[in-house]
Amino acid sequence: GDSVTQMEGPVTLSEEAFLTINCTYTATGYPSLFWYVQYPGEGLQLLLKATKADDKGSNKGFEATYRKETTSFHLEKGSVQVSDSAVYFCALASGGSYIPTFGRGTSLIVHP
Amino acid sequence: EPEVTQTPSHQVTQMGQEVILRCVPISNHLYFYWYRQILGQKVEFLVSFYNNEISEKSEIFDDQFSVERPDGSNFTLKIRSTKLEDSAMYFCASTPGQGRGEKLFFGSGTQLSVL
């Protein structure tokens, strides 16, 4: 079945460092790919998405490119801020119902 | 922005007891979902609900689970006889439609602890 694998956390960075959180997937057909973010005490919220190969999703300085050849959707940001500290979830949706399948989440901690 | 509301934020119960987790989806949304996340594991899909019936469920959603939309606003998850392994964060979500690229709107979750 469909699955998503994310890198283990926590990822600890200093402010203004470059961020990469790896995500690879297994799916039948051509899934849509997502990154959701969960800030402390809040629900998951959509950060960005891509619905076809080579699409780049972007929001709030974060980017991820849908790579069909490597089945990956890595999240990147050029310069992280303390306010980016959160848990990041990679997800995919495919099949007839498009109900998203999530990874386990990667915790990001950014120090001043 | 409209929000999905979940209550309570924390629920502690004894093994074998029944619990009801409550959610108020966004008012014009038509599809409702429950997910759960056991500590350190993936966020797992439990069930989706549309037009007053279950539209899809996972193998986790066995006979001890049920969902209901008792009125025009609430969406509930009932666990009939809780087990230790039901301890998890339970998330409710809703969407206006269901399709490729659809964004889920999540509540902040109910942390269920079964003792």
PDB file of N, CA and C in Angstrom, chain A residues 3-5 30-32 34 36 38 41-44 46 49 51-52 89 97-105, chain B residues 33 35 37 40-45 47-48 55-56 89 91 98-109:
ATOM      1  N   SER A   3       2.755   4.518   1.230  1.00  0.00           N
ATOM      2  CA  SER A   3       3.464   4.841   2.465  1.00  0.00           C
ATOM      3  C   SER A   3       4.392   6.015   2.250  1.00  0.00           C
ATOM      4  N   VAL A   4       4.733   6.652   3.352  1.00  0.00           N
ATOM      5  CA  VAL A   4       5.628   7.800   3.362  1.00  0.00           C
ATOM      6  C   VAL A   4       6.697   7.561   4.412  1.00  0.00           C
ATOM      7  N   THR A   5       7.947   7.825   4.063  1.00  0.00           N
ATOM      8  CA  THR A   5       9.054   7.683   5.006  1.00  0.00           C
ATOM      9  C   THR A   5       9.755   9.021   5.152  1.00  0.00           C
ATOM     10  N   TYR A  30      -0.217   8.100  -9.633  1.00  0.00           N
ATOM     11  CA  TYR A  30       0.448   9.409  -9.561  1.00  0.00           C
ATOM     12  C   TYR A  30      -0.145  10.203  -8.392  1.00  0.00           C
ATOM     13  N   PRO A  31       0.498  10.089  -7.224  1.00  0.00           N
ATOM     14  CA  PRO A  31      -0.088  10.736  -6.046  1.00  0.00           C
ATOM     15  C   PRO A  31       0.096  12.248  -6.048  1.00  0.00           C
ATOM     16  N   SER A  32      -0.711  12.922  -5.274  1.00  0.00           N
ATOM     17  CA  SER A  32      -0.426  14.291  -4.869  1.00  0.00           C
ATOM     18  C   SER A  32       0.416  14.227  -3.612  1.00  0.00           C
ATOM     19  N   PHE A  34       2.253  16.347  -0.207  1.00  0.00           N
ATOM     20  CA  PHE A  34       1.984  17.464   0.697  1.00  0.00           C
ATOM     21  C   PHE A  34       3.052  17.529   1.790  1.00  0.00           C
ATOM     22  N   TYR A  36       2.662  19.106   5.674  1.00  0.00           N
ATOM     23  CA  TYR A  36       1.865  19.763   6.707  1.00  0.00           C
ATOM     24  C   TYR A  36       2.801  20.139   7.854  1.00  0.00           C
ATOM     25  N   GLN A  38       2.835  21.306  12.120  1.00  0.00           N
ATOM     26  CA  GLN A  38       2.085  21.397  13.376  1.00  0.00           C
ATOM     27  C   GLN A  38       2.889  22.215  14.364  1.00  0.00           C
ATOM     28  N   GLY A  41       0.703  23.024  20.270  1.00  0.00           N
ATOM     29  CA  GLY A  41      -0.656  23.286  20.731  1.00  0.00           C
ATOM     30  C   GLY A  41      -1.679  23.475  19.624  1.00  0.00           C
ATOM     31  N   GLU A  42      -1.278  23.299  18.379  1.00  0.00           N
ATOM     32  CA  GLU A  42      -2.190  23.513  17.259  1.00  0.00           C
ATOM     33  C   GLU A  42      -2.361  22.235  16.443  1.00  0.00           C
ATOM     34  N   GLY A  43      -3.329  22.272  15.515  1.00  0.00           N
ATOM     35  CA  GLY A  43      -3.523  21.154  14.613  1.00  0.00           C
ATOM     36  C   GLY A  43      -2.575  21.225  13.429  1.00  0.00           C
ATOM     37  N   LEU A  44      -2.537  20.127  12.661  1.00  0.00           N
ATOM     38  CA  LEU A  44      -1.740  20.129  11.444  1.00  0.00           C
ATOM     39  C   LEU A  44      -2.354  21.124  10.455  1.00  0.00           C
ATOM     40  N   LEU A  46      -1.783  22.725   6.323  1.00  0.00           N
ATOM     41  CA  LEU A  46      -1.082  22.530   5.067  1.00  0.00           C
ATOM     42  C   LEU A  46      -0.032  23.618   4.879  1.00  0.00           C
ATOM     43  N   LYS A  49       2.046  22.001  -1.329  1.00  0.00           N
ATOM     44  CA  LYS A  49       1.679  20.759  -2.006  1.00  0.00           C
ATOM     45  C   LYS A  49       2.152  20.795  -3.453  1.00  0.00           C
ATOM     46  N   THR A  51       1.055  18.490  -7.164  1.00  0.00           N
ATOM     47  CA  THR A  51       0.118  17.482  -7.638  1.00  0.00           C
ATOM     48  C   THR A  51       0.612  16.700  -8.845  1.00  0.00           C
ATOM     49  N   LYS A  52       1.752  17.100  -9.425  1.00  0.00           N
ATOM     50  CA  LYS A  52       2.280  16.288 -10.519  1.00  0.00           C
ATOM     51  C   LYS A  52       3.791  16.395 -10.558  1.00  0.00           C
ATOM     52  N   PHE A  89       5.162  17.188   8.685  1.00  0.00           N
ATOM     53  CA  PHE A  89       4.634  15.904   8.220  1.00  0.00           C
ATOM     54  C   PHE A  89       4.570  15.876   6.701  1.00  0.00           C
ATOM     55  N   SER A  97     -10.041   7.717  -3.628  1.00  0.00           N
ATOM     56  CA  SER A  97     -10.584   8.611  -2.609  1.00  0.00           C
ATOM     57  C   SER A  97      -9.658   9.757  -2.267  1.00  0.00           C
ATOM     58  N   TYR A  98      -8.368   9.631  -2.596  1.00  0.00           N
ATOM     59  CA  TYR A  98      -7.389  10.679  -2.274  1.00  0.00           C
ATOM     60  C   TYR A  98      -7.366  11.024  -0.794  1.00  0.00           C
ATOM     61  N   ILE A  99      -7.576  10.063   0.072  1.00  0.00           N
ATOM     62  CA  ILE A  99      -7.421  10.303   1.513  1.00  0.00           C
ATOM     63  C   ILE A  99      -5.943  10.265   1.840  1.00  0.00           C
ATOM     64  N   PRO A 100      -5.398  11.320   2.443  1.00  0.00           N
ATOM     65  CA  PRO A 100      -3.948  11.390   2.648  1.00  0.00           C
ATOM     66  C   PRO A 100      -3.399  10.334   3.596  1.00  0.00           C
ATOM     67  N   THR A 101      -2.221   9.842   3.223  1.00  0.00           N
ATOM     68  CA  THR A 101      -1.405   8.972   4.058  1.00  0.00           C
ATOM     69  C   THR A 101      -0.234   9.795   4.559  1.00  0.00           C
ATOM     70  N   PHE A 102       0.002   9.768   5.882  1.00  0.00           N
ATOM     71  CA  PHE A 102       1.022  10.616   6.489  1.00  0.00           C
ATOM     72  C   PHE A 102       2.235   9.819   6.935  1.00  0.00           C
ATOM     73  N   GLY A 103       3.354  10.538   7.061  1.00  0.00           N
ATOM     74  CA  GLY A 103       4.525  10.003   7.724  1.00  0.00           C
ATOM     75  C   GLY A 103       4.437  10.231   9.221  1.00  0.00           C
ATOM     76  N   ARG A 104       5.532   9.936   9.935  1.00  0.00           N
ATOM     77  CA  ARG A 104       5.516  10.053  11.383  1.00  0.00           C
ATOM     78  C   ARG A 104       5.827  11.464  11.881  1.00  0.00           C
ATOM     79  N   GLY A 105       6.246  12.335  10.982  1.00  0.00           N
ATOM     80  CA  GLY A 105       6.583  13.687  11.392  1.00  0.00           C
ATOM     81  C   GLY A 105       8.052  13.821  11.777  1.00  0.00           C
TER      82      GLY A 105
ATOM     83  N   TYR B  33     -13.080  13.362   8.905  1.00  0.00           N
ATOM     84  CA  TYR B  33     -12.081  12.312   9.061  1.00  0.00           C
ATOM     85  C   TYR B  33     -11.637  12.216  10.519  1.00  0.00           C
ATOM     86  N   TYR B  35      -8.087  10.681  12.373  1.00  0.00           N
ATOM     87  CA  TYR B  35      -6.766  10.098  12.320  1.00  0.00           C
ATOM     88  C   TYR B  35      -6.284   9.930  13.762  1.00  0.00           C
ATOM     89  N   GLN B  37      -2.416   9.305  16.144  1.00  0.00           N
ATOM     90  CA  GLN B  37      -0.971   9.146  16.155  1.00  0.00           C
ATOM     91  C   GLN B  37      -0.546   8.610  17.513  1.00  0.00           C
ATOM     92  N   GLY B  40       5.405   8.562  18.681  1.00  0.00           N
ATOM     93  CA  GLY B  40       6.571   8.101  17.935  1.00  0.00           C
ATOM     94  C   GLY B  40       6.256   7.389  16.638  1.00  0.00           C
ATOM     95  N   GLN B  41       4.970   7.227  16.346  1.00  0.00           N
ATOM     96  CA  GLN B  41       4.592   6.500  15.134  1.00  0.00           C
ATOM     97  C   GLN B  41       3.937   7.436  14.115  1.00  0.00           C
ATOM     98  N   LYS B  42       3.523   6.842  13.002  1.00  0.00           N
ATOM     99  CA  LYS B  42       2.924   7.640  11.937  1.00  0.00           C
ATOM    100  C   LYS B  42       1.521   8.114  12.318  1.00  0.00           C
ATOM    101  N   VAL B  43       1.092   9.173  11.674  1.00  0.00           N
ATOM    102  CA  VAL B  43      -0.305   9.596  11.762  1.00  0.00           C
ATOM    103  C   VAL B  43      -1.102   8.620  10.893  1.00  0.00           C
ATOM    104  N   GLU B  44      -2.055   7.917  11.511  1.00  0.00           N
ATOM    105  CA  GLU B  44      -2.768   6.834  10.828  1.00  0.00           C
ATOM    106  C   GLU B  44      -4.211   7.224  10.556  1.00  0.00           C
ATOM    107  N   PHE B  45      -4.666   6.947   9.366  1.00  0.00           N
ATOM    108  CA  PHE B  45      -6.063   7.175   8.999  1.00  0.00           C
ATOM    109  C   PHE B  45      -6.953   6.146   9.686  1.00  0.00           C
ATOM    110  N   VAL B  47     -10.916   6.727   9.679  1.00  0.00           N
ATOM    111  CA  VAL B  47     -12.209   6.658   9.025  1.00  0.00           C
ATOM    112  C   VAL B  47     -12.525   7.982   8.344  1.00  0.00           C
ATOM    113  N   SER B  48     -13.299   7.898   7.268  1.00  0.00           N
ATOM    114  CA  SER B  48     -13.846   9.105   6.645  1.00  0.00           C
ATOM    115  C   SER B  48     -15.361   8.971   6.601  1.00  0.00           C
ATOM    116  N   SER B  55     -17.542   6.501   4.567  1.00  0.00           N
ATOM    117  CA  SER B  55     -17.197   6.330   3.164  1.00  0.00           C
ATOM    118  C   SER B  55     -15.960   5.448   2.992  1.00  0.00           C
ATOM    119  N   GLU B  56     -15.084   5.469   3.971  1.00  0.00           N
ATOM    120  CA  GLU B  56     -13.906   4.618   3.919  1.00  0.00           C
ATOM    121  C   GLU B  56     -13.393   4.418   5.345  1.00  0.00           C
ATOM    122  N   MET B  89      -2.830  10.377  20.255  1.00  0.00           N
ATOM    123  CA  MET B  89      -3.436  11.667  19.925  1.00  0.00           C
ATOM    124  C   MET B  89      -4.418  11.410  18.788  1.00  0.00           C
ATOM    125  N   PHE B  91      -6.877  13.021  15.969  1.00  0.00           N
ATOM    126  CA  PHE B  91      -7.117  14.240  15.203  1.00  0.00           C
ATOM    127  C   PHE B  91      -8.390  14.102  14.374  1.00  0.00           C
ATOM    128  N   GLN B  98     -13.632  16.229  -1.864  1.00  0.00           N
ATOM    129  CA  GLN B  98     -12.632  15.169  -1.754  1.00  0.00           C
ATOM    130  C   GLN B  98     -12.061  14.927  -3.138  1.00  0.00           C
ATOM    131  N   GLY B  99     -10.772  15.211  -3.283  1.00  0.00           N
ATOM    132  CA  GLY B  99     -10.170  15.008  -4.579  1.00  0.00           C
ATOM    133  C   GLY B  99      -8.693  15.290  -4.543  1.00  0.00           C
ATOM    134  N   ARG B 100      -8.082  15.182  -5.705  1.00  0.00           N
ATOM    135  CA  ARG B 100      -6.650  15.356  -5.852  1.00  0.00           C
ATOM    136  C   ARG B 100      -6.213  16.722  -5.326  1.00  0.00           C
ATOM    137  N   GLY B 101      -5.257  16.719  -4.400  1.00  0.00           N
ATOM    138  CA  GLY B 101      -4.747  17.989  -3.896  1.00  0.00           C
ATOM    139  C   GLY B 101      -5.609  18.680  -2.859  1.00  0.00           C
ATOM    140  N   GLU B 102      -6.661  17.992  -2.386  1.00  0.00           N
ATOM    141  CA  GLU B 102      -7.549  18.617  -1.401  1.00  0.00           C
ATOM    142  C   GLU B 102      -6.814  18.844  -0.086  1.00  0.00           C
ATOM    143  N   LYS B 103      -7.017  20.009   0.500  1.00  0.00           N
ATOM    144  CA  LYS B 103      -6.372  20.378   1.764  1.00  0.00           C
ATOM    145  C   LYS B 103      -7.253  19.939   2.918  1.00  0.00           C
ATOM    146  N   LEU B 104      -6.674  19.233   3.886  1.00  0.00           N
ATOM    147  CA  LEU B 104      -7.384  18.867   5.099  1.00  0.00           C
ATOM    148  C   LEU B 104      -7.227  19.968   6.129  1.00  0.00           C
ATOM    149  N   PHE B 105      -8.308  20.266   6.818  1.00  0.00           N
ATOM    150  CA  PHE B 105      -8.305  21.214   7.926  1.00  0.00           C
ATOM    151  C   PHE B 105      -8.395  20.384   9.207  1.00  0.00           C
ATOM    152  N   PHE B 106      -7.367  20.496  10.045  1.00  0.00           N
ATOM    153  CA  PHE B 106      -7.283  19.666  11.247  1.00  0.00           C
ATOM    154  C   PHE B 106      -7.636  20.449  12.502  1.00  0.00           C
ATOM    155  N   GLY B 107      -8.197  19.730  13.481  1.00  0.00           N
ATOM    156  CA  GLY B 107      -8.286  20.240  14.830  1.00  0.00           C
ATOM    157  C   GLY B 107      -6.958  20.048  15.547  1.00  0.00           C
ATOM    158  N   SER B 108      -6.873  20.566  16.768  1.00  0.00           N
ATOM    159  CA  SER B 108      -5.616  20.498  17.514  1.00  0.00           C
ATOM    160  C   SER B 108      -5.446  19.184  18.257  1.00  0.00           C
ATOM    161  N   GLY B 109      -6.442  18.308  18.193  1.00  0.00           N
ATOM    162  CA  GLY B 109      -6.269  16.959  18.701  1.00  0.00           C
ATOM    163  C   GLY B 109      -6.770  16.747  20.110  1.00  0.00           C
TER     164      GLY B 109
END
